[in-house]
mmCIF file of C-alpha atoms in Angstrom:
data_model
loop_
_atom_site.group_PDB
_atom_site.id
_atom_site.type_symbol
_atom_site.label_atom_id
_atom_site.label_comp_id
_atom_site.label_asym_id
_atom_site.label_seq_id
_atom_site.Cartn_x
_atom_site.Cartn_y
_atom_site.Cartn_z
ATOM 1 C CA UNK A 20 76.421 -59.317 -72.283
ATOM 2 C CA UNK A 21 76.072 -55.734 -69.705
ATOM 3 C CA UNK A 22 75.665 -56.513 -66.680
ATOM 4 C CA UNK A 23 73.948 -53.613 -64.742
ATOM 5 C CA UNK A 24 74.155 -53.338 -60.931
ATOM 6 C CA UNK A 25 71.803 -52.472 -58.504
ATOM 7 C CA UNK A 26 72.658 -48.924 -56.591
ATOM 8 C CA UNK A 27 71.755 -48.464 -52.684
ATOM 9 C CA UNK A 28 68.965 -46.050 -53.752
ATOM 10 C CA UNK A 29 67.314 -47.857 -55.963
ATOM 11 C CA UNK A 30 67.461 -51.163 -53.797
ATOM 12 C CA UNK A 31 65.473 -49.147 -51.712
ATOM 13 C CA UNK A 32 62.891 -47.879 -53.838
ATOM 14 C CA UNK A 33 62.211 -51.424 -55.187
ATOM 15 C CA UNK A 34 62.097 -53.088 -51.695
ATOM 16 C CA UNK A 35 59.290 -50.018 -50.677
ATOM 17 C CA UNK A 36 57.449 -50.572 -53.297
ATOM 18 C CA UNK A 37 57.225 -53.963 -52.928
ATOM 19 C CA UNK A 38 56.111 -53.170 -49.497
ATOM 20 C CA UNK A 39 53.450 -51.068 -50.792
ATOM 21 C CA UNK A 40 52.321 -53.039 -53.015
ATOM 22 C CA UNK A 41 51.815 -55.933 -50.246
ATOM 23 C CA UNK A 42 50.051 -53.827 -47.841
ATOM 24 C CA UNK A 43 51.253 -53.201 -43.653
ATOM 25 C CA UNK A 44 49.705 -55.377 -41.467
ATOM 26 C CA UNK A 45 51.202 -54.208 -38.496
ATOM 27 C CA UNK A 46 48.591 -53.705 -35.983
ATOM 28 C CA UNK A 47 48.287 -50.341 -34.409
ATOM 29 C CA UNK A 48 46.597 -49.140 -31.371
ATOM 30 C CA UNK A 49 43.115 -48.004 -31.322
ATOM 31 C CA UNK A 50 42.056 -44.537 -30.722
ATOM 32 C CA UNK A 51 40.314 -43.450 -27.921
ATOM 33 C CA UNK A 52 38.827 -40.336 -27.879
ATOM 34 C CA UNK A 53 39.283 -38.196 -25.147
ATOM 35 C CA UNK A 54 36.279 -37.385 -22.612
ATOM 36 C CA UNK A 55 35.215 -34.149 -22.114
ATOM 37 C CA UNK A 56 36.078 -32.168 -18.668
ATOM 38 C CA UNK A 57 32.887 -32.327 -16.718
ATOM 39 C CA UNK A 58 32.120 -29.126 -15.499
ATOM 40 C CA UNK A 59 32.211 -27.325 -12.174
ATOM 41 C CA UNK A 60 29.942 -27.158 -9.624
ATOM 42 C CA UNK A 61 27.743 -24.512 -9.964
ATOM 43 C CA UNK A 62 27.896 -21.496 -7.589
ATOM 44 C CA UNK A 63 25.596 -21.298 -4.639
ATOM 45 C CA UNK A 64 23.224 -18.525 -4.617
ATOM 46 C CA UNK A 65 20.193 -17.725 -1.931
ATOM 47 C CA UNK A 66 16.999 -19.121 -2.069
ATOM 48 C CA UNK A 67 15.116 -17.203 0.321
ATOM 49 C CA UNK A 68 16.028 -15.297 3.965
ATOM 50 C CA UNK A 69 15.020 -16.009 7.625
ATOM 51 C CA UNK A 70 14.868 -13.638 10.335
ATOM 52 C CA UNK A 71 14.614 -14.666 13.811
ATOM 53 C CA UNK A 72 14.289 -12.671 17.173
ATOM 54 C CA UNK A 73 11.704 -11.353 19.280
ATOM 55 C CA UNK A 74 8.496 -9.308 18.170
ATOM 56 C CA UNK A 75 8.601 -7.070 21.256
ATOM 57 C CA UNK A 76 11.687 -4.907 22.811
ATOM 58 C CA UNK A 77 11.013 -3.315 26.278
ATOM 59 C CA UNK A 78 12.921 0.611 25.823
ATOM 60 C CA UNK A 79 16.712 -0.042 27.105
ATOM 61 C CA UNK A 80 16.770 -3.271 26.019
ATOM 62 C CA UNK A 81 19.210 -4.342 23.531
ATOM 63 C CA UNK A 82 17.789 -7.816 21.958
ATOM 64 C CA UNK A 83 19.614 -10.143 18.906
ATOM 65 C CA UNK A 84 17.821 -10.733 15.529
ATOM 66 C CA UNK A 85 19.619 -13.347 13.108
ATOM 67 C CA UNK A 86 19.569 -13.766 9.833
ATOM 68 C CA UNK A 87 19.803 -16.922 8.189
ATOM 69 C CA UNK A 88 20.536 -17.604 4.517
ATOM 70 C CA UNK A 89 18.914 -20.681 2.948
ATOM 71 C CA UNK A 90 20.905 -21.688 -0.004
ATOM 72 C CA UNK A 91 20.788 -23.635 -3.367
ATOM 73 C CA UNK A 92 22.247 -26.277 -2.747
ATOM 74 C CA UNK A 93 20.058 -27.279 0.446
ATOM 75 C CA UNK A 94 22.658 -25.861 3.264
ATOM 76 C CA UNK A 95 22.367 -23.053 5.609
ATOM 77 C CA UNK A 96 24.598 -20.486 6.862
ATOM 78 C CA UNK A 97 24.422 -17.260 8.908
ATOM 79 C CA UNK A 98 24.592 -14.166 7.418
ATOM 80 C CA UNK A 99 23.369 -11.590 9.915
ATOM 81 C CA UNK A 100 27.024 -9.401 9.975
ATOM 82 C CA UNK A 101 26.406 -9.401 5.742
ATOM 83 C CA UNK A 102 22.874 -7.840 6.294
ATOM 84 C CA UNK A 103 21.619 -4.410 5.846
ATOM 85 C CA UNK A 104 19.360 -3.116 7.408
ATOM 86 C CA UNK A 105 15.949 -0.573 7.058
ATOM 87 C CA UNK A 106 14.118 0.265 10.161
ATOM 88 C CA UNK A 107 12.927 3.059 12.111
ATOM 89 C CA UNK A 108 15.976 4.339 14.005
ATOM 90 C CA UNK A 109 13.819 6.477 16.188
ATOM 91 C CA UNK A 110 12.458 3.455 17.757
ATOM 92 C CA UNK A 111 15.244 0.424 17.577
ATOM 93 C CA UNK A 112 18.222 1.825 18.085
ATOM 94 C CA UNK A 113 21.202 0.156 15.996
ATOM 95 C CA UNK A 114 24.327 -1.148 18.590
ATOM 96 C CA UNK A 115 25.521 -4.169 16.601
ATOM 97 C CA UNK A 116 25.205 -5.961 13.657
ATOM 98 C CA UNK A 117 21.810 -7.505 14.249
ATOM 99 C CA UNK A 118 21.675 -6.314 17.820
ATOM 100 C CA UNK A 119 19.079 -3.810 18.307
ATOM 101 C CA UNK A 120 18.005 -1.561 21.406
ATOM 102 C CA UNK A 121 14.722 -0.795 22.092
ATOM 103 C CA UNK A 122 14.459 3.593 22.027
ATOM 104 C CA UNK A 123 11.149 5.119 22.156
ATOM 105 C CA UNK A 124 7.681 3.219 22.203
ATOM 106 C CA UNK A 125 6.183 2.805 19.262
ATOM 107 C CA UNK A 126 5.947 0.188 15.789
ATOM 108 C CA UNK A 127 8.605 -0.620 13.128
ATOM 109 C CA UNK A 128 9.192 -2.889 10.137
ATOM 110 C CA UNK A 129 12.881 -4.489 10.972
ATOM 111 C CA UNK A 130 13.826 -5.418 7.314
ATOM 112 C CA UNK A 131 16.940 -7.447 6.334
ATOM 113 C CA UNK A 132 18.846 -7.272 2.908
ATOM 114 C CA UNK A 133 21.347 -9.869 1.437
ATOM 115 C CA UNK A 134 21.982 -10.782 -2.071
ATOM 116 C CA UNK A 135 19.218 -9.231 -3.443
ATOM 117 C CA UNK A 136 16.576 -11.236 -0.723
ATOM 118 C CA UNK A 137 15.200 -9.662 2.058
ATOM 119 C CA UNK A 138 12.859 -10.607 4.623
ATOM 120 C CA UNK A 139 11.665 -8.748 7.764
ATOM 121 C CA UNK A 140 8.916 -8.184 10.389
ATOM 122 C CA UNK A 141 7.454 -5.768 12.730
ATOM 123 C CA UNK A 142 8.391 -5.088 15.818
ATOM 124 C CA UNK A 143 6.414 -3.682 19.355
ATOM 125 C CA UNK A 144 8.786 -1.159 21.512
ATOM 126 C CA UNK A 145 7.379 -0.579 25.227
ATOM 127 C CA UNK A 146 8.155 -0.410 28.425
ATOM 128 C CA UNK A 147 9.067 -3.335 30.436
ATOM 129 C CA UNK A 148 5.686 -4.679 31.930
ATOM 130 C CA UNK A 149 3.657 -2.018 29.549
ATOM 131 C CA UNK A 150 1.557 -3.395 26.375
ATOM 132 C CA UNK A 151 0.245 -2.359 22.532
ATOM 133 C CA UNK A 152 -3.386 -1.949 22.662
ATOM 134 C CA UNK A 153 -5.346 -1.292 19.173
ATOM 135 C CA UNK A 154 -8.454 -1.600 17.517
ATOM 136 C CA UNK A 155 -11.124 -0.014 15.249
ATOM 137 C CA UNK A 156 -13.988 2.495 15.892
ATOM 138 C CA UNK A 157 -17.041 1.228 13.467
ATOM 139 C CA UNK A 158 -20.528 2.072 12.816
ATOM 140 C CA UNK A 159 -21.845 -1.380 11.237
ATOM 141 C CA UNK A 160 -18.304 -2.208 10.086
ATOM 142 C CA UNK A 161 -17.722 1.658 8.680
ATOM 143 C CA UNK A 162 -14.590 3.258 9.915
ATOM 144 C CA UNK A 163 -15.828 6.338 12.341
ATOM 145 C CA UNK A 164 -14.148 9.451 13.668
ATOM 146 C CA UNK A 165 -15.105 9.757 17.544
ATOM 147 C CA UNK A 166 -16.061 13.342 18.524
ATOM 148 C CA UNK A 167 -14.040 12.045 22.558
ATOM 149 C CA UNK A 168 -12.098 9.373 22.690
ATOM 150 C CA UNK A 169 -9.588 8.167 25.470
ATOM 151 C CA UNK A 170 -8.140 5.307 27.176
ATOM 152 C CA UNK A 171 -7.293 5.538 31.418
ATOM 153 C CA UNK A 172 -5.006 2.853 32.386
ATOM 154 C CA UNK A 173 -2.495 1.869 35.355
ATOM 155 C CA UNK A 174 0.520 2.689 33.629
ATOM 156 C CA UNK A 175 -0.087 5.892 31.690
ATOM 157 C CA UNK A 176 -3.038 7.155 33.137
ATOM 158 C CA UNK A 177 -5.414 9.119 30.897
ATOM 159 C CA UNK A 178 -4.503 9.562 27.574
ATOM 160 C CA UNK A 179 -6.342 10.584 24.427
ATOM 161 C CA UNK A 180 -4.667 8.580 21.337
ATOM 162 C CA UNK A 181 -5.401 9.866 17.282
ATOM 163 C CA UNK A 182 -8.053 8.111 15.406
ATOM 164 C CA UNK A 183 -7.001 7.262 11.612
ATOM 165 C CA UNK A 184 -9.627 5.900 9.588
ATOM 166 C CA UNK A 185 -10.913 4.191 12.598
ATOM 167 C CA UNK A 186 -7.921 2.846 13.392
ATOM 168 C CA UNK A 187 -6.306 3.478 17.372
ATOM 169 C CA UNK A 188 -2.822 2.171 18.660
ATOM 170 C CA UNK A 189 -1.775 3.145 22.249
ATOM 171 C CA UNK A 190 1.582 1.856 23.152
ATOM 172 C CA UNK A 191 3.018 1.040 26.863
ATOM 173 C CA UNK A 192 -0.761 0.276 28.299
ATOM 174 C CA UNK A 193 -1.137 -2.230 31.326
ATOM 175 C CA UNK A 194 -3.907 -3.608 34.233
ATOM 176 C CA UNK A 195 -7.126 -2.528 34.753
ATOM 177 C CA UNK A 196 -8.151 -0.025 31.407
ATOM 178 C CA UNK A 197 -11.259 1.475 30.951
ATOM 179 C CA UNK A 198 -12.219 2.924 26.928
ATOM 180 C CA UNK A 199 -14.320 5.457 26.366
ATOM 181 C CA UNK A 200 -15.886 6.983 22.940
ATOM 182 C CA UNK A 201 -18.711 9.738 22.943
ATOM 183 C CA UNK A 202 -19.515 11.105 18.897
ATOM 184 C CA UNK A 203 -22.715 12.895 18.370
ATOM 185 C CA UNK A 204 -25.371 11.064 17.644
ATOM 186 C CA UNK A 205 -24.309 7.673 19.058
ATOM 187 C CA UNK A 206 -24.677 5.623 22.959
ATOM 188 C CA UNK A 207 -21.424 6.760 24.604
ATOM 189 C CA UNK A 208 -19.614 3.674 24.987
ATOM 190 C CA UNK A 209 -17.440 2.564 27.455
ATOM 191 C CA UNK A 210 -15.333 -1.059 28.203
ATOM 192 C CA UNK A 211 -13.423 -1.873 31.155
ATOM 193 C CA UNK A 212 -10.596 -3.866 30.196
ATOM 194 C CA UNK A 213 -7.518 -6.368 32.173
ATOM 195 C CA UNK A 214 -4.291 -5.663 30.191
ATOM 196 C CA UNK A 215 -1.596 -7.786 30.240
ATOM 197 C CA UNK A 216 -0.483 -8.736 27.002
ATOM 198 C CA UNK A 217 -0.649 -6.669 23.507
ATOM 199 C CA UNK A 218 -4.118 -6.731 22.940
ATOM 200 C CA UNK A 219 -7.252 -5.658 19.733
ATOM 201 C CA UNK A 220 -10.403 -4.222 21.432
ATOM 202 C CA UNK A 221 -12.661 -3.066 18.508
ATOM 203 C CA UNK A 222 -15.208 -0.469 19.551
ATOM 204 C CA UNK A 223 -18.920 -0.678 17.672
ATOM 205 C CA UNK A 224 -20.736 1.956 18.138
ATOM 206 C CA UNK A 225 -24.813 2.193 18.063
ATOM 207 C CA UNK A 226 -26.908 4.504 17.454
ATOM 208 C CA UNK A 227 -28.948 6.830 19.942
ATOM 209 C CA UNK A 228 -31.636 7.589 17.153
ATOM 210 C CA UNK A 229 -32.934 6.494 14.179
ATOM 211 C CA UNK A 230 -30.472 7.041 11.122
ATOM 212 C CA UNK A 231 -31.038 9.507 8.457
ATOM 213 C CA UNK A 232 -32.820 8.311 5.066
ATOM 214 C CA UNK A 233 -31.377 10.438 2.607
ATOM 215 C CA UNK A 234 -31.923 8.162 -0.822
ATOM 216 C CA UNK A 235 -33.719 9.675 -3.070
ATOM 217 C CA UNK A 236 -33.067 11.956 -6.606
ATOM 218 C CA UNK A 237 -31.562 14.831 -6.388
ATOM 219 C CA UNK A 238 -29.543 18.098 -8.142
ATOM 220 C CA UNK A 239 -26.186 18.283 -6.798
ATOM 221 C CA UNK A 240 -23.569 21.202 -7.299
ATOM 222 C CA UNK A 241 -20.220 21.334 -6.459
ATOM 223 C CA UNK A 242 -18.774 25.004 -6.625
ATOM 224 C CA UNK A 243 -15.399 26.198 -6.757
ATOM 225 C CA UNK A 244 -14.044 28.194 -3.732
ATOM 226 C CA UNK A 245 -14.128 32.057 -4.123
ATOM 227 C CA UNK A 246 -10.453 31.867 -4.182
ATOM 228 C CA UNK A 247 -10.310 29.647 -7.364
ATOM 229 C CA UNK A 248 -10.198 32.645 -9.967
ATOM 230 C CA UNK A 249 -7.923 30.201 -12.470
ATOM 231 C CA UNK A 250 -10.107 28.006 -13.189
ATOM 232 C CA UNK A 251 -12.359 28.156 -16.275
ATOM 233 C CA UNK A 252 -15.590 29.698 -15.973
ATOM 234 C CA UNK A 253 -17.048 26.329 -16.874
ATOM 235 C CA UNK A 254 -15.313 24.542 -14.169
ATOM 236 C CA UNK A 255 -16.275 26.969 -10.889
ATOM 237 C CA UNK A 256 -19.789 25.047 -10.661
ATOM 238 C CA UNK A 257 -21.498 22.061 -12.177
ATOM 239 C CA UNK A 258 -24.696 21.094 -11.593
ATOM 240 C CA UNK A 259 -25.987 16.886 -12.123
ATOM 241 C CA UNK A 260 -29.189 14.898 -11.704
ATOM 242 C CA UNK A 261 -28.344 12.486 -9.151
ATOM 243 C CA UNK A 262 -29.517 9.301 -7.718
ATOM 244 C CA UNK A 263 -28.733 8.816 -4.034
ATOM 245 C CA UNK A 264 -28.816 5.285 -2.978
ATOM 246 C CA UNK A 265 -27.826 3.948 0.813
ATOM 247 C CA UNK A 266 -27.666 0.745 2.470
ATOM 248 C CA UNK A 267 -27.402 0.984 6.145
ATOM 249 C CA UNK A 268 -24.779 3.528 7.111
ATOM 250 C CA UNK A 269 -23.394 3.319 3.099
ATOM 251 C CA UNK A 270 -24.326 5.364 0.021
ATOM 252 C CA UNK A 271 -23.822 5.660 -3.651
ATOM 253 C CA UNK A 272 -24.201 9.030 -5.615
ATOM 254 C CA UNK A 273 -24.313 8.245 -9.346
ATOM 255 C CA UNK A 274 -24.396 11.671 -11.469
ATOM 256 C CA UNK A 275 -26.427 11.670 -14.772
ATOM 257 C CA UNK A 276 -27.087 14.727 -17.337
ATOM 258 C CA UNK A 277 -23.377 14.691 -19.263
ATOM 259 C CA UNK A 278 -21.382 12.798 -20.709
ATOM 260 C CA UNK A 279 -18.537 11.386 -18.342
ATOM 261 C CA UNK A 280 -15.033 9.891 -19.048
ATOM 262 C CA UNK A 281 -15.125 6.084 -19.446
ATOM 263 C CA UNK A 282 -11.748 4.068 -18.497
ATOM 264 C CA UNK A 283 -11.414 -0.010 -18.348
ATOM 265 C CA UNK A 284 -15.444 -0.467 -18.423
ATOM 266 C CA UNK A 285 -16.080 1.902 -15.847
ATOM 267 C CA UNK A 286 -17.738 5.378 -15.763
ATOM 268 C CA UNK A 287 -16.242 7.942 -13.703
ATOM 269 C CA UNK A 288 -19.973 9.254 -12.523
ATOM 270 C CA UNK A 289 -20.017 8.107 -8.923
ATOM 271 C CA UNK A 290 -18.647 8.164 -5.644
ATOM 272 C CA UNK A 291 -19.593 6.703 -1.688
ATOM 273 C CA UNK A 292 -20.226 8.379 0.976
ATOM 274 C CA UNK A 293 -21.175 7.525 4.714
ATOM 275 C CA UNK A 294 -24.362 8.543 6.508
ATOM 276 C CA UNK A 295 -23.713 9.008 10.483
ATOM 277 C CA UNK A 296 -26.704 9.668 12.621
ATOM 278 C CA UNK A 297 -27.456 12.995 11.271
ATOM 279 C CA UNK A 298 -24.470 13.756 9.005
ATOM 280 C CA UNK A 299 -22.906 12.700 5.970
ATOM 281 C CA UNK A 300 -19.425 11.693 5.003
ATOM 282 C CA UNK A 301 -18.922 12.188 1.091
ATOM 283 C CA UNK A 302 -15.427 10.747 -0.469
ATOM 284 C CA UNK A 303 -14.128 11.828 -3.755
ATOM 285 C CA UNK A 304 -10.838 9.583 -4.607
ATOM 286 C CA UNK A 305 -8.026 11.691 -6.037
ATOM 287 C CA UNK A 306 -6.462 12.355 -8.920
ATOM 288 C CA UNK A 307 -2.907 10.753 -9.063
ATOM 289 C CA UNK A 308 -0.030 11.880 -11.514
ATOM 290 C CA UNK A 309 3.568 11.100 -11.596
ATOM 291 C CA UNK A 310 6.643 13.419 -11.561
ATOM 292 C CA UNK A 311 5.974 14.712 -15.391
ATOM 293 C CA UNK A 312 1.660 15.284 -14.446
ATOM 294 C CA UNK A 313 0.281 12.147 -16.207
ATOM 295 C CA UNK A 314 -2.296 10.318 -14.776
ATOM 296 C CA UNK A 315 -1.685 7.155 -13.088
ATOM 297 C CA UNK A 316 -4.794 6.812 -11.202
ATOM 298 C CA UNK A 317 -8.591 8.924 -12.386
ATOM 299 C CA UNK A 318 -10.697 10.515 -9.969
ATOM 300 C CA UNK A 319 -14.779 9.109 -9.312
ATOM 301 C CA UNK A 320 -15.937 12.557 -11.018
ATOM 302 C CA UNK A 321 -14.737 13.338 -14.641
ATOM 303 C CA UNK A 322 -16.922 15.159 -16.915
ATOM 304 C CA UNK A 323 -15.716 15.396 -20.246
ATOM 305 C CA UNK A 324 -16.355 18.972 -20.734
ATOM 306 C CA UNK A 325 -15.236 18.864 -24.289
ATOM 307 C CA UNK A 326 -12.709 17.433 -26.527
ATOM 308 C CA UNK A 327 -10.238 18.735 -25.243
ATOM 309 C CA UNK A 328 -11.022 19.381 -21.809
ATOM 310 C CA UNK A 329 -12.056 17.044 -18.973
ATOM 311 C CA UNK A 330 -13.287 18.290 -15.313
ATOM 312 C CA UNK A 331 -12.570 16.585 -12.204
ATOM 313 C CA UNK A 332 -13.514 16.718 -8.465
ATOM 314 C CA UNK A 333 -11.543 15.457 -5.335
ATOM 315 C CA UNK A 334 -11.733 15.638 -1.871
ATOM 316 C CA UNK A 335 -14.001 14.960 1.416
ATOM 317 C CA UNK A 336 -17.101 16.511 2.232
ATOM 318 C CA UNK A 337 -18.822 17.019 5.481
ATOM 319 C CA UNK A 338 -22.485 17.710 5.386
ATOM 320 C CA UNK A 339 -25.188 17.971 7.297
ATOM 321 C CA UNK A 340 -28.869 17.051 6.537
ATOM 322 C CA UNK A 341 -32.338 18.705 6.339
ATOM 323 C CA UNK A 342 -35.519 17.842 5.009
ATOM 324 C CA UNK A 343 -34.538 18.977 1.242
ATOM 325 C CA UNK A 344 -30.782 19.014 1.436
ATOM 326 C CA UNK A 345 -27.436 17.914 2.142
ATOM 327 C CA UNK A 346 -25.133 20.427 2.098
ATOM 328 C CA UNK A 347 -21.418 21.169 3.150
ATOM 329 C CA UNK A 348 -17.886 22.140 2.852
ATOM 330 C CA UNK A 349 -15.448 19.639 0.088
ATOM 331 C CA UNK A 350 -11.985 19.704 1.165
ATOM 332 C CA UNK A 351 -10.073 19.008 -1.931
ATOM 333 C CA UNK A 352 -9.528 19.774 -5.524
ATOM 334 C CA UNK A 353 -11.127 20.811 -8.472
ATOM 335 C CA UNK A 354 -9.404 21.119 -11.922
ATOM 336 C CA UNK A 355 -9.765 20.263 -15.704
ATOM 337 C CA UNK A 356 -6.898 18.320 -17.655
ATOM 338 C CA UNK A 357 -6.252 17.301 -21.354
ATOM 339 C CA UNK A 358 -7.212 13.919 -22.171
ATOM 340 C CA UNK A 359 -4.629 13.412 -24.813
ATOM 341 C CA UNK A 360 -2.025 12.938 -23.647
ATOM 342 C CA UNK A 361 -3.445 13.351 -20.136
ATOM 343 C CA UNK A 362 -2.535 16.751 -18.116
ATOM 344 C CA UNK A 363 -3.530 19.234 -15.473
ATOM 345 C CA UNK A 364 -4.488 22.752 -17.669
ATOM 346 C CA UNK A 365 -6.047 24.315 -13.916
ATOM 347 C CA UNK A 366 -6.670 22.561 -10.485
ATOM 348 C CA UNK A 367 -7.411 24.623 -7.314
ATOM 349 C CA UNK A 368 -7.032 22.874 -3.828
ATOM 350 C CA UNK A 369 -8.931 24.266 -1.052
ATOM 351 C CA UNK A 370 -11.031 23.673 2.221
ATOM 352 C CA UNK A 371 -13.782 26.052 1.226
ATOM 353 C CA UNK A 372 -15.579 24.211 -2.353
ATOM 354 C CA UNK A 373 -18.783 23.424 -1.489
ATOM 355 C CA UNK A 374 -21.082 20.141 -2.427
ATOM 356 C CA UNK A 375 -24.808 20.600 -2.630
ATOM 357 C CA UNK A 376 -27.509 18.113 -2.997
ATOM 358 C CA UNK A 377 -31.678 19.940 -3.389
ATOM 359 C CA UNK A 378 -34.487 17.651 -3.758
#
């Protein structure tokens, strides 16, 4: 009989896989997954600026303006040494951050820049104890262009301030102020005044005589100046039917007769105009273009002359009146363009073109 015996090794590999074959049941830990890492918080950025200080500095005086940003997350913090700055240096004079001194008397927009925000307001410069005094000069709410106008006051005395658009400002005014405006054709009026605080005094004129009816159909011609030899002989004068209507002080010319450029439902065949007493205000928008000559903004008068041409008129005519006509001098432009793309071929600018209406 052999009797074989059992080796180390191969003890081994029957008591594994008898093992094996019996399964582990030795327990094991469970796995937990790890959590994710929650993320940062996220950055602060401005919501919106504040700008605080006064809305008058007397000349000399040096007066603090703070800016405050409001952030994201609900806080607050002042950020007037981070701010740049745009204002008229001519008038607030610049000694710290956000410390301004009042130079000469006048207006300016004090704007301040952080982060891409900005925020800003204007601000009066006068003379300590001295006032801004403004207002408009109208003829039933249309912006008029005295003939006289000035303003006599404890402070500066008598002074004669520029009218634009209607518009007056008269900086470092105080006490007893009388204003006075004389245009032709109108009551001279006058208005005593106490000043002491900025102050609007809005003038409205009236009338000495009846106004001027001047509706009605007419031919109208606007011609070139002499000095306009560039232009096509097409576009040195153009004559229209047109149909003069006026409401109170206002009117509206409509042209008829051609055929006239047509741009986001409107016609370019009209344009306003402003009767006062016995004259007549005509206003002709302008043509706009950008650096390269396009068109960004059409003028009331464009006459498609042909295809290929178009004819425009800009400016502001004075005229006076008469039983048949209305007649005067158009300070502006005249020119004809390309419509495709759109580009000046010829435009003249002068104070001599002259606007015509004949019954």
């Amino acid at each position: 009989m052999r009797i074989r015996t059992l080796t180390g090794f191969s003890a081994a590999v029957l008591i594994t896989a008898a093992l094996v074959a019996c399964g582990d049941d030795t327990p094991r830990p469970p796995v937990i997954p790890t959590a994710p890492t929650p993320p940062g918080p996220a950055p602060l950025t401005i919501t919106r600026l504040e700008l605080t200080g006064p809305t008058t500095v007397h000349v000399g005086e040096t007066a603090q303006f703070t800016v405050t940003a409001h952030q994201s997350d609900g806080s607050t913090r002042d950020v007037t040494s981070d701010a740049s700055w745009q204002l008229n240096h001519a008038i607030l004079l610049t000694s710290a951050p956000g410390r301004f001194t009042g130079g000469q008397k006048g207006e300016t927009h004090l704007n301040a820049m952080v982060g891409g925000r900005s925020t800003g307001f204007r601000i009066i410069v006068v003379p300590p104890g001295t006032y801004r005094l403004t207002g408009t000069i109208r003829d039933e709410g249309i912006p008029l262009r005295p003939d006289s106008f000035f303003i006599e006051d404890e402070a500066l005395g008598r002074s004669s301030p520029s009218v634009i658009n209607g518009v007056y400002t008269i900086y470092g005014v105080a006490g007893r102020t009388r204003i006075t405006v004389i245009k032709n054709g109108y009551e001279t009026f006058n208005r005593d005044e106490t000043i002491t605080g900025h102050q609007t005094v809005d003038v409205n004129m009236a009338l000495s005589r009846p106004r001027s009816d001047v509706s009605g159909r007419y031919m109208l011609t606007f011609t070139a100046a002499p000095e306009c030899s560039a232009l096509p002989e097409e576009a040195r004068a153009r004559t229209y039917p047109a149909d003069v209507a006026q409401t109170g002080p206002r009117l509206e010319v409509t042209l008829e007769g051609e055929r006239f450029f047509s741009s986001k439902g409107r016609t370019h065949n009209r344009f306003g105009g402003i009767v006062e007493a016995q004259t007549v205000r005509f206003q002709l928008t302008n043509t706009s273009f950008d650096y390269y000559q396009y068109f960004y903004a059409l003028p009331d008068v464009f006459e498609q002359l042909s295809a290929s041409t178009l004819y425009a008129v800009e400016g502001v005519s004075d005229a006076s009146i008469s039983p048949n006509t209305i007649s005067g001098t158009l300070k502006g432009a005249i020119g004809v363009f390309s419509p495709s793309p759109y580009r000046s071929l010829a435009r003249c600018t002068s104070a001599n073109h002259q606007l015509s209406l004949t019954r």
